[in-house]
Amino acid sequence: STVVKIGKNLFVDPSTEEEADIDARLSIGISNKGDVNAMQLNGDVGFTVEEVNKSIEMAKKSLTTLKKSLKWN
């Protein structure tokens, strides 16, 4: 999943319109077991430790929702 930062707000898997205004982007790779196995940060500003932790939670929730939608175990 990709989490973007626009100002002080975080968005998971942003739309094209949101992508145009990002300050930073954190791409997070999550295994089927829920382990973080990759992260990549891009952009003009950084993420705080709290924002990284929140982004991981958001990415995991997004993955769970996607798996349910795809009926993927």
mmCIF file of C-alpha atoms in Angstrom:
data_model
loop_
_atom_site.group_PDB
_atom_site.id
_atom_site.type_symbol
_atom_site.label_atom_id
_atom_site.label_comp_id
_atom_site.label_asym_id
_atom_site.label_seq_id
_atom_site.Cartn_x
_atom_site.Cartn_y
_atom_site.Cartn_z
ATOM 1 C CA SER A 1 0.000 0.000 0.000
ATOM 2 C CA THR A 2 0.998 3.592 -0.448
ATOM 3 C CA VAL A 3 0.348 6.216 2.207
ATOM 4 C CA VAL A 4 0.754 9.863 1.264
ATOM 5 C CA LYS A 5 1.140 12.927 3.422
ATOM 6 C CA ILE A 6 -0.609 16.142 2.437
ATOM 7 C CA GLY A 7 0.057 18.774 5.067
ATOM 8 C CA LYS A 8 -0.588 16.973 8.353
ATOM 9 C CA ASN A 9 -3.048 14.470 6.842
ATOM 10 C CA LEU A 10 -2.351 10.871 5.803
ATOM 11 C CA PHE A 11 -4.212 9.085 2.989
ATOM 12 C CA VAL A 12 -3.883 5.441 1.965
ATOM 13 C CA ASP A 13 -3.830 4.529 -1.747
ATOM 14 C CA PRO A 14 -4.528 8.095 -2.937
ATOM 15 C CA SER A 15 -6.535 9.112 -5.966
ATOM 16 C CA THR A 16 -4.923 10.831 -8.938
ATOM 17 C CA GLU A 17 -6.119 14.204 -7.630
ATOM 18 C CA GLU A 18 -4.602 13.570 -4.183
ATOM 19 C CA GLU A 19 -1.337 12.418 -5.776
ATOM 20 C CA ALA A 20 -0.926 15.865 -7.366
ATOM 21 C CA ASP A 21 -0.734 17.577 -3.953
ATOM 22 C CA ILE A 22 1.423 15.179 -1.898
ATOM 23 C CA ASP A 23 4.263 16.338 0.316
ATOM 24 C CA ALA A 24 5.602 12.807 0.881
ATOM 25 C CA ARG A 25 4.820 9.210 -0.034
ATOM 26 C CA LEU A 26 5.525 6.049 1.986
ATOM 27 C CA SER A 27 5.144 2.751 0.120
ATOM 28 C CA ILE A 28 4.781 -0.233 2.451
ATOM 29 C CA GLY A 29 5.106 -3.902 1.486
ATOM 30 C CA ILE A 30 3.205 -6.270 3.777
ATOM 31 C CA SER A 31 3.405 -10.071 3.714
ATOM 32 C CA ASN A 32 0.365 -12.358 3.888
ATOM 33 C CA LYS A 33 1.197 -12.861 7.572
ATOM 34 C CA GLY A 34 0.970 -9.099 8.173
ATOM 35 C CA ASP A 35 4.711 -8.477 8.526
ATOM 36 C CA VAL A 36 6.227 -5.323 7.042
ATOM 37 C CA ASN A 37 8.902 -6.478 4.620
ATOM 38 C CA ALA A 38 9.660 -3.288 2.691
ATOM 39 C CA MET A 39 9.263 0.480 2.940
ATOM 40 C CA GLN A 40 10.258 3.292 0.607
ATOM 41 C CA LEU A 41 9.946 7.008 1.346
ATOM 42 C CA ASN A 42 9.800 9.719 -1.320
ATOM 43 C CA GLY A 43 8.985 13.404 -1.193
ATOM 44 C CA ASP A 44 10.042 16.771 0.093
ATOM 45 C CA VAL A 45 9.198 16.174 3.761
ATOM 46 C CA GLY A 46 9.592 13.251 6.110
ATOM 47 C CA PHE A 47 7.287 11.201 8.295
ATOM 48 C CA THR A 48 7.503 11.238 12.084
ATOM 49 C CA VAL A 49 7.806 7.909 13.909
ATOM 50 C CA GLU A 50 4.153 8.272 14.891
ATOM 51 C CA GLU A 51 3.148 8.876 11.261
ATOM 52 C CA VAL A 52 5.117 5.811 10.114
ATOM 53 C CA ASN A 53 3.382 3.666 12.738
ATOM 54 C CA LYS A 54 -0.027 5.082 11.754
ATOM 55 C CA SER A 55 0.797 4.492 8.076
ATOM 56 C CA ILE A 56 1.622 0.838 8.773
ATOM 57 C CA GLU A 57 -1.717 0.419 10.561
ATOM 58 C CA MET A 58 -3.527 2.063 7.646
ATOM 59 C CA ALA A 59 -1.723 -0.141 5.101
ATOM 60 C CA LYS A 60 -2.565 -3.322 7.026
ATOM 61 C CA LYS A 61 -6.230 -2.315 7.264
ATOM 62 C CA SER A 62 -6.283 -1.523 3.544
ATOM 63 C CA LEU A 63 -4.769 -4.925 2.749
ATOM 64 C CA THR A 64 -7.390 -6.686 4.892
ATOM 65 C CA THR A 65 -10.181 -4.812 3.088
ATOM 66 C CA LEU A 66 -8.696 -5.633 -0.310
ATOM 67 C CA LYS A 67 -8.354 -9.334 0.543
ATOM 68 C CA LYS A 68 -12.012 -9.453 1.645
ATOM 69 C CA SER A 69 -13.124 -7.740 -1.564
ATOM 70 C CA LEU A 70 -11.144 -10.228 -3.648
ATOM 71 C CA LYS A 71 -12.193 -13.149 -1.420
ATOM 72 C CA TRP A 72 -8.497 -13.930 -1.038
ATOM 73 C CA ASN A 73 -7.540 -15.938 2.060
#
